[in-house]
Coordinates of C-alpha atoms in Angstrom, one line a residue:
Chain A
M1 CA 15.2 114.3 150.9
S2 CA 17.4 116.8 152.7
V3 CA 16.4 120.4 153.2
F4 CA 16.2 122.2 149.8
A5 CA 18.8 124.8 150.7
D6 CA 21.3 122.1 151.8
R7 CA 20.6 120.0 148.8
L8 CA 21.4 122.9 146.6
A9 CA 24.6 123.7 148.6
E10 CA 25.7 120.0 148.3
T11 CA 25.1 120.0 144.5
V12 CA 27.2 123.2 144.2
R13 CA 30.0 121.8 146.4
A14 CA 29.9 118.4 144.6
T15 CA 30.3 119.9 141.2
G16 CA 32.5 122.8 142.4
T17 CA 30.5 125.3 140.4
A18 CA 27.6 127.7 140.9
L19 CA 26.5 127.4 137.3
C20 CA 22.8 126.8 136.6
V21 CA 22.1 125.5 133.0
G22 CA 19.0 127.1 131.5
L23 CA 17.0 125.0 129.0
D24 CA 15.2 127.4 126.6
P25 CA 14.7 125.3 123.5
R26 CA 14.0 127.2 120.3
W27 CA 13.2 125.5 117.0
A28 CA 15.2 128.0 114.8
M29 CA 18.4 127.3 116.9
L30 CA 18.3 123.5 117.0
P31 CA 20.8 121.5 115.0
H32 CA 19.5 120.9 111.4
S33 CA 20.3 117.2 111.7
L34 CA 17.9 117.0 114.7
R35 CA 15.3 119.3 113.2
E36 CA 15.1 117.1 110.0
R37 CA 13.7 114.2 111.9
H38 CA 10.8 116.1 113.4
A39 CA 10.0 118.7 110.7
D40 CA 6.8 117.2 109.4
H41 CA 5.0 116.6 112.6
G42 CA 3.5 120.0 113.7
L43 CA 3.5 120.8 117.4
D44 CA 4.1 117.1 118.3
G45 CA 7.3 117.3 116.2
L46 CA 8.3 120.5 117.9
A47 CA 7.8 118.9 121.3
D48 CA 9.7 115.8 120.3
A49 CA 12.6 117.8 119.0
Y50 CA 12.7 119.9 122.2
A51 CA 12.7 116.7 124.3
E52 CA 15.4 115.0 122.2
F53 CA 17.6 118.1 122.3
C54 CA 17.2 118.9 126.0
L55 CA 17.7 115.2 127.0
R56 CA 21.0 115.2 125.0
V57 CA 22.0 118.5 126.6
L58 CA 21.5 117.0 130.0
D59 CA 23.8 114.1 129.1
L60 CA 26.4 116.5 127.9
V61 CA 26.4 119.1 130.7
T62 CA 25.6 117.1 133.9
P63 CA 29.2 115.8 134.2
V64 CA 30.1 119.5 135.1
A65 CA 26.9 121.2 136.3
R66 CA 23.8 119.8 138.0
V67 CA 21.5 122.7 138.6
I68 CA 19.1 122.7 135.7
K69 CA 16.5 125.4 134.9
P70 CA 13.9 124.6 132.1
Q71 CA 12.0 127.7 131.0
A72 CA 8.3 126.8 130.9
A73 CA 7.4 129.3 128.1
F74 CA 9.3 127.5 125.4
F75 CA 7.7 124.2 126.2
E76 CA 4.3 125.8 126.4
L77 CA 4.8 127.1 122.9
A78 CA 4.8 123.5 121.7
G79 CA 1.3 123.0 123.3
P80 CA 0.2 120.1 125.4
A81 CA 2.9 117.8 123.8
G82 CA 5.5 120.5 124.8
M83 CA 4.4 120.2 128.4
R84 CA 4.9 116.4 128.1
A85 CA 8.5 117.2 126.8
L86 CA 9.0 119.4 129.9
S87 CA 7.9 116.6 132.1
Q88 CA 10.4 114.2 130.4
V89 CA 13.2 116.7 130.8
L90 CA 12.5 117.3 134.5
D91 CA 12.3 113.5 135.1
R92 CA 15.6 112.8 133.4
A93 CA 17.3 115.7 135.2
R94 CA 16.1 114.2 138.5
E95 CA 17.4 110.8 137.5
L96 CA 20.8 112.4 136.8
G97 CA 20.9 113.8 140.3
C98 CA 20.2 117.4 139.4
V99 CA 18.5 120.1 141.3
T100 CA 15.7 121.2 139.0
I101 CA 14.3 124.8 139.0
L102 CA 11.1 125.2 136.9
D103 CA 11.2 128.7 135.6
A104 CA 7.5 129.5 135.2
K105 CA 7.2 132.8 137.2
R106 CA 3.8 131.7 138.5
G107 CA 1.6 133.8 140.7
D108 CA -2.1 134.1 141.4
I109 CA -4.6 134.5 144.3
A110 CA -4.2 131.9 147.0
S111 CA -6.7 129.2 145.9
T112 CA -5.2 129.3 142.4
A113 CA -1.6 129.6 143.6
T114 CA -2.2 126.4 145.5
A115 CA -2.9 124.7 142.2
Y116 CA 0.3 126.0 140.7
A117 CA 2.2 125.0 143.8
D118 CA 0.7 121.5 143.8
A119 CA 1.5 121.1 140.1
A120 CA 5.1 122.1 140.7
F121 CA 5.7 120.1 143.9
A122 CA 3.3 117.8 145.7
G123 CA 1.3 116.7 142.7
A124 CA -2.4 116.5 141.8
P125 CA -4.9 115.0 144.3
T126 CA -6.8 112.2 142.6
P127 CA -8.9 109.3 143.7
S128 CA -5.9 107.0 143.1
G129 CA -3.8 109.2 145.4
T130 CA -1.5 112.2 144.8
I131 CA 0.1 112.0 141.3
P132 CA 3.3 114.1 140.6
V133 CA 3.0 116.6 137.8
W134 CA 6.3 118.6 137.3
N135 CA 7.9 117.4 140.5
A136 CA 10.5 120.1 140.4
D137 CA 12.9 121.0 143.2
A138 CA 12.1 124.7 142.9
L139 CA 9.8 127.1 141.1
T140 CA 10.2 130.8 140.2
V141 CA 7.4 132.9 141.5
N142 CA 6.2 136.5 140.8
P143 CA 5.4 138.6 143.9
Y144 CA 3.1 141.2 142.5
L145 CA -0.1 139.6 144.0
G146 CA 1.3 139.9 147.5
E147 CA 1.2 138.2 150.8
D148 CA -1.5 135.5 150.6
A149 CA -0.6 134.8 146.9
V150 CA 3.0 133.9 147.7
A151 CA 2.1 132.0 150.9
P152 CA 0.9 128.8 149.2
F153 CA 4.2 128.5 147.4
V154 CA 6.1 129.2 150.6
Q155 CA 4.0 126.6 152.5
A156 CA 4.4 124.0 149.8
A157 CA 8.1 124.6 149.7
R158 CA 8.2 124.0 153.5
S159 CA 6.0 121.0 153.7
D160 CA 7.4 119.2 150.6
D161 CA 11.0 120.4 151.2
R162 CA 11.2 122.3 147.9
G163 CA 12.5 125.8 147.0
V164 CA 11.0 129.0 145.7
F165 CA 12.8 131.8 143.9
V166 CA 10.8 135.1 144.1
L167 CA 11.4 137.8 141.4
V168 CA 13.1 140.7 143.2
R169 CA 15.2 142.6 140.6
T170 CA 15.0 141.1 137.1
S171 CA 17.7 141.2 134.5
N172 CA 15.8 142.8 131.6
P173 CA 16.6 146.4 130.5
G174 CA 13.0 147.6 131.3
G175 CA 12.7 145.9 134.6
G176 CA 13.1 149.1 136.5
L177 CA 9.8 150.6 135.4
F178 CA 8.2 149.4 138.6
Q179 CA 11.0 147.6 140.5
N180 CA 13.0 150.8 140.9
L181 CA 10.1 153.1 141.9
I182 CA 11.0 154.7 145.3
C183 CA 8.3 153.5 147.8
E184 CA 8.4 155.0 151.2
G185 CA 12.1 155.8 150.9
R186 CA 13.4 152.7 149.2
P187 CA 13.0 151.1 145.8
L188 CA 10.2 148.6 145.3
Y189 CA 12.6 145.7 144.8
R190 CA 14.0 146.3 148.3
H191 CA 10.5 145.9 149.8
V192 CA 10.1 142.6 147.9
G193 CA 13.5 141.6 149.1
D194 CA 12.5 142.3 152.7
A195 CA 9.4 140.1 152.2
V196 CA 11.6 137.3 150.8
A197 CA 13.9 137.6 153.9
R198 CA 10.8 137.2 156.1
W199 CA 9.4 134.2 154.2
N200 CA 12.9 132.6 154.1
A201 CA 13.7 133.1 157.8
E202 CA 12.0 129.9 159.1
T203 CA 13.4 127.6 156.4
L204 CA 17.2 127.8 157.1
G205 CA 19.2 124.7 156.5
T206 CA 22.6 123.8 158.0
C207 CA 24.3 125.6 155.2
G208 CA 23.0 128.8 156.6
F209 CA 20.6 129.6 153.6
G210 CA 16.9 129.0 153.4
A211 CA 14.3 127.7 150.9
I212 CA 12.9 131.0 149.7
G213 CA 15.3 132.5 147.3
A214 CA 15.5 135.7 145.2
V215 CA 15.9 136.3 141.5
V216 CA 18.5 139.1 141.1
G217 CA 19.8 139.9 137.6
A218 CA 23.6 139.8 136.8
T219 CA 22.9 143.0 134.8
H220 CA 22.6 145.0 138.0
P221 CA 25.9 144.5 139.8
R222 CA 25.2 147.4 142.2
E223 CA 21.8 146.1 143.3
L224 CA 23.4 142.6 143.6
V225 CA 25.9 144.0 146.2
E226 CA 23.2 145.8 148.1
L227 CA 20.8 142.8 148.2
R228 CA 23.6 140.4 149.2
A229 CA 24.2 142.6 152.2
A230 CA 20.5 143.0 153.0
L231 CA 19.6 139.3 152.6
P232 CA 22.6 137.3 153.9
D233 CA 20.8 134.0 154.2
V234 CA 18.8 134.1 151.0
W235 CA 19.9 132.0 148.0
F236 CA 20.1 134.1 144.8
L237 CA 19.2 132.8 141.3
V238 CA 21.2 135.2 139.1
P239 CA 20.0 135.3 135.4
G240 CA 21.4 137.7 132.8
Y241 CA 24.9 136.2 132.7
G242 CA 26.4 135.7 129.2
A243 CA 24.0 136.4 126.3
Q244 CA 22.2 139.1 128.3
G245 CA 25.5 141.0 129.1
G246 CA 26.4 140.1 132.7
T247 CA 30.0 139.2 133.3
A248 CA 31.7 136.9 135.9
A249 CA 33.0 140.0 137.7
D250 CA 29.5 141.4 137.8
V251 CA 28.1 138.4 139.7
R252 CA 31.0 138.0 142.2
A253 CA 29.2 140.1 144.8
A254 CA 26.3 137.5 144.8
F255 CA 28.4 135.0 146.8
R256 CA 29.2 134.5 150.4
S257 CA 32.9 134.3 151.2
D258 CA 32.8 130.5 151.1
G259 CA 31.4 130.6 147.5
L260 CA 27.9 129.6 148.4
G261 CA 24.7 131.7 148.2
A262 CA 24.1 132.1 144.5
I263 CA 23.6 130.1 141.4
V264 CA 24.3 131.8 138.1
N265 CA 22.2 130.9 135.1
S266 CA 23.4 130.7 131.5
S267 CA 21.0 129.4 128.8
R268 CA 21.8 130.3 125.2
G269 CA 25.5 130.6 125.9
I270 CA 25.7 126.9 126.9
T271 CA 22.9 125.2 124.9
F272 CA 23.3 127.1 121.6
P273 CA 27.1 127.8 121.1
F274 CA 26.9 126.4 117.5
H275 CA 25.5 127.1 114.1
P276 CA 22.5 124.9 113.3
D277 CA 24.5 123.4 110.4
D278 CA 27.5 122.4 112.6
P279 CA 27.7 118.6 112.8
A280 CA 30.0 119.0 115.9
W281 CA 27.4 120.7 118.0
E282 CA 27.6 118.3 120.9
G283 CA 31.3 118.9 121.4
K284 CA 30.6 122.7 121.4
I285 CA 28.1 122.3 124.2
I286 CA 30.5 120.3 126.2
V287 CA 33.2 122.9 125.8
A288 CA 30.8 125.8 126.5
A289 CA 29.5 124.0 129.7
K290 CA 33.0 123.4 130.9
L291 CA 34.1 127.0 130.4
A292 CA 31.0 128.4 132.1
A293 CA 31.4 125.9 135.0
E294 CA 35.0 127.0 135.4
E295 CA 34.0 130.7 135.3
M296 CA 31.5 130.0 138.1
R297 CA 33.9 127.8 140.1
V298 CA 33.4 128.0 143.9
Chain B
M1 CA -11.6 139.7 112.9
S2 CA -12.9 143.0 114.3
V3 CA -10.8 145.0 116.8
F4 CA -10.6 143.2 120.1
A5 CA -12.1 146.0 122.1
D6 CA -15.1 146.2 119.7
R7 CA -15.5 142.4 119.6
L8 CA -15.8 142.4 123.4
A9 CA -18.2 145.3 123.3
E10 CA -20.4 143.5 120.7
T11 CA -20.4 140.4 122.8
V12 CA -21.5 142.3 125.9
R13 CA -24.2 144.1 123.9
A14 CA -25.4 141.0 122.1
T15 CA -25.9 139.1 125.4
G16 CA -26.9 142.2 127.4
T17 CA -24.6 141.2 130.2
A18 CA -21.1 142.1 131.4
L19 CA -20.7 138.7 133.0
C20 CA -17.5 136.7 132.4
V21 CA -17.8 133.0 133.3
G22 CA -14.6 131.7 134.9
L23 CA -13.7 128.0 134.4
D24 CA -11.7 126.8 137.4
P25 CA -12.3 123.0 137.4
R26 CA -11.5 121.3 140.7
W27 CA -11.8 117.5 141.1
A28 CA -13.3 117.6 144.6
M29 CA -16.2 119.9 143.4
L30 CA -17.2 118.0 140.2
P31 CA -20.5 116.0 140.1
H32 CA -20.0 112.5 141.5
S33 CA -21.7 111.0 138.5
L34 CA -19.1 112.6 136.2
R35 CA -16.2 111.8 138.5
E36 CA -17.1 108.1 138.6
R37 CA -16.4 107.7 134.9
H38 CA -12.9 109.1 135.2
A39 CA -11.8 108.1 138.6
D40 CA -9.4 105.2 137.7
H41 CA -7.3 107.0 135.1
G42 CA -4.8 109.2 137.0
L43 CA -3.9 112.6 135.5
D44 CA -5.5 111.6 132.1
G45 CA -8.7 110.9 134.0
L46 CA -8.5 114.2 135.8
A47 CA -8.0 116.0 132.5
D48 CA -10.8 114.2 130.7
A49 CA -13.1 115.0 133.6
Y50 CA -12.2 118.7 133.4
A51 CA -12.7 118.7 129.7
E52 CA -16.1 116.9 129.9
F53 CA -17.3 119.2 132.8
C54 CA -16.1 122.5 131.2
L55 CA -17.5 121.6 127.7
R56 CA -20.9 120.9 129.4
V57 CA -20.7 124.2 131.3
L58 CA -20.1 126.0 128.0
D59 CA -23.3 124.5 126.6
L60 CA -25.2 125.5 129.7
V61 CA -24.0 129.1 130.1
T62 CA -23.4 130.4 126.6
P63 CA -27.1 131.1 125.9
V64 CA -26.8 133.9 128.5
A65 CA -23.0 134.8 128.7
R66 CA -20.3 134.6 126.1
V67 CA -17.2 135.9 127.7
I68 CA -15.3 132.9 129.1
K69 CA -12.2 132.8 131.2
P70 CA -10.4 129.5 131.8
Q71 CA -7.9 129.5 134.6
A72 CA -4.7 127.9 133.4
A73 CA -3.5 126.8 136.9
F74 CA -6.2 124.1 137.3
F75 CA -5.6 122.6 133.9
E76 CA -1.9 122.7 134.5
L77 CA -2.5 120.7 137.7
A78 CA -3.7 117.8 135.4
G79 CA -0.4 117.8 133.6
P80 CA 0.1 117.7 129.8
A81 CA -3.3 116.0 129.4
G82 CA -4.8 118.9 131.3
M83 CA -3.3 121.4 128.9
R84 CA -4.9 119.4 126.1
A85 CA -8.2 119.7 128.0
L86 CA -7.6 123.5 128.1
S87 CA -7.1 123.6 124.4
Q88 CA -10.4 121.7 123.8
V89 CA -12.2 124.1 126.1
L90 CA -10.8 127.2 124.3
D91 CA -11.6 125.7 120.9
R92 CA -15.2 124.9 121.8
A93 CA -15.7 128.3 123.4
R94 CA -14.6 129.9 120.1
E95 CA -16.9 127.7 118.1
L96 CA -19.8 128.9 120.3
G97 CA -18.9 132.5 119.5
C98 CA -17.4 133.4 122.8
V99 CA -14.6 135.9 123.6
T100 CA -12.0 133.8 125.4
I101 CA -9.6 135.1 128.1
L102 CA -6.8 132.8 129.1
D103 CA -6.2 133.6 132.7
A104 CA -2.5 132.6 133.0
K105 CA -0.9 135.8 134.5
R106 CA 2.2 135.3 132.3
G107 CA 5.2 137.5 132.5
D108 CA 8.9 137.2 131.7
I109 CA 11.8 138.9 130.0
A110 CA 11.1 140.0 126.4
S111 CA 12.5 137.0 124.5
T112 CA 10.6 134.6 126.8
A113 CA 7.4 136.8 127.0
T114 CA 7.4 136.5 123.1
A115 CA 7.1 132.7 123.5
Y116 CA 4.2 133.1 125.9
A117 CA 2.5 135.6 123.6
D118 CA 2.9 133.4 120.6
A119 CA 1.5 130.4 122.5
A120 CA -1.5 132.5 123.6
F121 CA -2.2 134.2 120.2
A122 CA -0.3 133.8 116.9
G123 CA 0.9 130.2 117.5
A124 CA 4.2 128.4 117.2
P125 CA 6.4 128.9 114.2
T126 CA 7.2 125.5 112.7
P127 CA 8.5 124.3 109.3
S128 CA 4.9 123.5 108.3
G129 CA 3.9 127.1 109.1
T130 CA 2.5 128.8 112.2
I131 CA 0.4 126.4 114.3
P132 CA -2.1 127.8 116.8
V133 CA -1.5 126.7 120.4
W134 CA -4.1 128.3 122.8
N135 CA -5.5 130.8 120.2
A136 CA -7.2 132.8 122.9
D137 CA -8.8 136.2 122.4
A138 CA -7.0 137.7 125.4
L139 CA -4.5 136.8 128.1
T140 CA -3.9 138.1 131.6
V141 CA -0.4 139.4 132.2
N142 CA 1.7 140.3 135.3
P143 CA 3.5 143.7 135.1
Y144 CA 6.2 143.2 137.6
L145 CA 9.0 142.7 135.0
G146 CA 8.3 146.1 133.5
E147 CA 8.3 147.8 130.2
D148 CA 10.1 145.5 127.7
A149 CA 8.6 142.4 129.4
V150 CA 5.0 143.6 128.8
A151 CA 5.8 144.9 125.3
P152 CA 5.7 141.6 123.4
F153 CA 2.2 141.0 124.8
V154 CA 1.1 144.5 123.7
Q155 CA 2.7 144.1 120.3
A156 CA 1.2 140.6 119.8
A157 CA -2.2 141.9 120.8
R158 CA -1.9 144.7 118.3
S159 CA -0.7 142.7 115.4
D160 CA -3.0 139.7 115.9
D161 CA -6.0 141.8 117.1
R162 CA -6.1 140.2 120.5
G163 CA -6.4 141.7 124.0
V164 CA -4.3 141.8 127.2
F165 CA -5.4 142.3 130.7
V166 CA -2.6 143.6 133.0
L167 CA -2.8 143.0 136.7
V168 CA -3.3 146.4 138.4
R169 CA -5.1 145.9 141.7
T170 CA -5.9 142.3 142.4
S171 CA -8.8 141.0 144.4
N172 CA -7.0 138.9 147.0
P173 CA -6.8 140.1 150.7
G174 CA -3.0 140.3 150.7
G175 CA -2.8 142.1 147.3
G176 CA -1.9 145.4 148.9
L177 CA 1.5 144.3 150.3
F178 CA 3.2 145.8 147.2
Q179 CA 0.3 147.2 145.2
N180 CA -0.6 149.7 147.9
L181 CA 2.9 150.9 148.6
I182 CA 3.1 154.7 148.1
C183 CA 5.7 155.3 145.4
E184 CA 6.6 158.9 144.6
G185 CA 3.2 160.1 146.0
R186 CA 0.9 157.5 144.7
P187 CA 0.2 153.8 145.3
L188 CA 2.1 151.3 143.0
Y189 CA -1.1 150.2 141.4
R190 CA -1.7 153.7 140.1
H191 CA 1.8 153.6 138.4
V192 CA 0.9 150.3 136.8
G193 CA -2.5 151.8 135.8
D194 CA -0.7 154.7 134.1
A195 CA 1.5 152.3 132.1
V196 CA -1.7 150.4 131.1
A197 CA -3.2 153.7 129.9
R198 CA -0.1 154.4 127.8
W199 CA 0.0 150.9 126.3
N200 CA -3.7 151.1 125.6
A201 CA -3.8 154.5 124.0
E202 CA -2.9 153.4 120.5
T203 CA -5.3 150.5 120.4
L204 CA -8.7 152.2 120.7
G205 CA -11.6 150.7 118.8
T206 CA -14.8 152.4 117.7
C207 CA -16.4 151.6 121.1
G208 CA -14.0 154.0 122.7
F209 CA -12.0 151.3 124.6
G210 CA -8.7 149.7 123.7
A211 CA -7.1 146.3 123.7
I212 CA -4.9 146.6 126.8
G213 CA -7.1 146.2 129.8
A214 CA -6.7 146.2 133.5
V215 CA -7.5 143.6 136.2
V216 CA -9.1 145.4 139.1
G217 CA -10.7 143.5 142.0
A218 CA -14.4 143.9 142.9
T219 CA -13.2 143.6 146.5
H220 CA -11.7 147.2 146.3
P221 CA -14.7 149.4 145.3
R222 CA -12.9 152.6 146.2
E223 CA -10.0 151.8 144.0
L224 CA -12.4 150.8 141.3
V225 CA -14.0 154.3 141.3
E226 CA -10.5 155.9 141.3
L227 CA -9.2 153.8 138.5
R228 CA -12.3 154.1 136.3
A229 CA -11.8 157.9 136.5
A230 CA -8.1 157.7 135.8
L231 CA -8.4 155.2 132.9
P232 CA -11.6 156.1 131.0
D233 CA -10.8 154.1 127.9
V234 CA -9.4 150.9 129.5
W235 CA -11.5 147.7 129.6
F236 CA -11.6 146.3 133.2
L237 CA -11.6 142.7 134.0
V238 CA -13.1 142.6 137.5
P239 CA -12.5 139.4 139.5
G240 CA -13.6 138.9 143.1
Y241 CA -17.4 139.0 142.5
G242 CA -19.5 136.4 144.3
A243 CA -17.4 133.7 146.1
Q244 CA -14.6 136.2 146.9
G245 CA -17.0 138.7 148.5
G246 CA -17.6 141.5 145.9
T247 CA -21.2 142.6 145.3
A248 CA -23.1 143.9 142.3
A249 CA -23.1 147.3 144.0
D250 CA -19.3 147.2 144.5
V251 CA -18.7 146.8 140.8
R252 CA -21.1 149.4 139.5
A253 CA -18.4 152.0 139.4
A254 CA -16.4 150.0 136.9
F255 CA -18.8 150.8 134.1
R256 CA -19.1 153.7 131.7
S257 CA -22.6 155.3 131.7
D258 CA -23.6 153.2 128.7
G259 CA -22.9 150.0 130.5
L260 CA -19.6 149.2 128.7
G261 CA -16.1 149.2 130.0
A262 CA -16.0 146.2 132.4
I263 CA -16.5 142.5 132.5
V264 CA -17.2 141.0 135.8
N265 CA -15.9 137.5 136.5
S266 CA -17.7 134.8 138.5
S267 CA -16.2 131.3 138.6
R268 CA -17.3 129.1 141.5
G269 CA -20.6 130.9 142.0
I270 CA -21.7 129.8 138.5
T271 CA -19.9 126.5 137.8
F272 CA -20.2 125.0 141.3
P273 CA -23.6 126.0 142.7
F274 CA -24.4 122.3 143.6
H275 CA -23.4 119.5 145.9
P276 CA -21.4 116.9 144.1
D277 CA -24.1 114.3 144.9
D278 CA -26.9 116.5 143.3
P279 CA -28.2 114.8 140.1
A280 CA -29.8 118.1 139.0
W281 CA -26.4 119.9 138.8
E282 CA -26.9 121.1 135.2
G283 CA -30.1 122.9 136.1
K284 CA -28.4 124.6 139.0
I285 CA -25.7 125.9 136.7
I286 CA -28.3 127.3 134.2
V287 CA -30.1 129.1 137.1
A288 CA -26.8 130.5 138.6
A289 CA -25.7 131.7 135.2
K290 CA -29.0 133.4 134.4
L291 CA -29.1 135.1 137.8
A292 CA -25.5 136.3 137.5
A293 CA -26.1 137.5 133.9
E294 CA -29.1 139.4 135.2
E295 CA -27.2 141.0 138.0
M296 CA -24.6 142.2 135.5
R297 CA -27.1 143.3 132.9
V298 CA -26.0 146.3 130.9

């Protein structure tokens, strides 16, 4: 496997787009025709419907975009069977040559963070050897627990050649409550950004970016400009584009002049551009993915 | 169901101890006799071993302590089957009359946080009605994403009569990197504490405490004193006692004069007080639980 940062750069260059497709399955938004087949089977039916839908979405979108971000929360809501669906989706995305980002926003004290990092990357140590669990290329991580809590993710990313995206400035309207507090002269998110730069510094690939990225919302274009200048070699994962209100112009500042440096996520805008009754839902996903990939052309 | 804060107070009073037993199963620390039965079955074997061990621990400890905190990370490391083991452990703890705290440190933007909150509490909406997933009494939550991200957990706790424990000052050595930054005159963790007080204010039970608690590490006795004074009606979940270095004297400040207001977690010290080769491991767990319950007598 190549260095994570370079693998991400190669995927962006090969497809010609910085689009990241978010997989956030929701029962109420699935096509009726698909729901009908799974409606009478409780949580297992929910999980099977999520797997079937997401695997189909992968077939439809990977011709134009191959950075894929499943959101763990929606799979967790379908219980243990939902986590099996998540595993199937990650496996299939990998088979299709995608870079996978597990959006789980994990974080805990070091010994526990190691378990989350092993689940995401190296796998579980068992008597029959290490067995992969999610086997994702990258994981989103919450920085609130600090230095030693983020370290296991950084170490795992380095030793297994994976990536980490640390929450810096999130896209939600109330994200500023703590992130914008002025601490010793600068907002908290800048302190987190500086830590990301430090963790990232020793992981640089030939593309000039490293393995420890930052989550910076498209809904904060001013902060995006400021953080791009402050963290020139950090990959940005930019949520909040599309359904959350961020525009293509808002995210332009996230990119280096050669078009690398950021991946821009769209979830609902690509995976649910149809009414559940619409029999032509697959075609609508293809069109939405093509349009979004074009808007994020690099 | 009674108000969460009162249910927790009743459990502490009924058992006479503020001890919270943490369930952090680790393969390498399990009794050899138990491991042997599951060694050849990959992740499913790991999950079955975790379920068998934790269910046995519940039988051994619930005579003296009935606040139980499974750590989601270790179950996640056994994959989807591990999440099924987590579900079994939570179900059994409930049958035994325990208050269950799912330690998952979840946090995301509002629409996603709602999925995590539904998984923890109300359950998944399906055509056959709402189906419980973890059905825990309380969940640990990370505050970094701010106001609207914590709101779905607070709302779910209120409408389903559950509890939330928000990370305020964590027990790990590097926790101060951001939590201790001085923001507008006070450390970040005090700002988070103030938000917890605000979220908690409208959830008070007859015991005088509310449903939105705070995680404050036993390894920071000075901060524990300060936060107890600042947040008089907030339940504290105090990790870091025992294996992490906090002592009974360190945590005394967390309690109100009548002995209520804090639950003190011990994980490894209670569940792994034996060498894996020791055939008398069950007796050692009973002794460790009794001693810890006694040290946390209220």
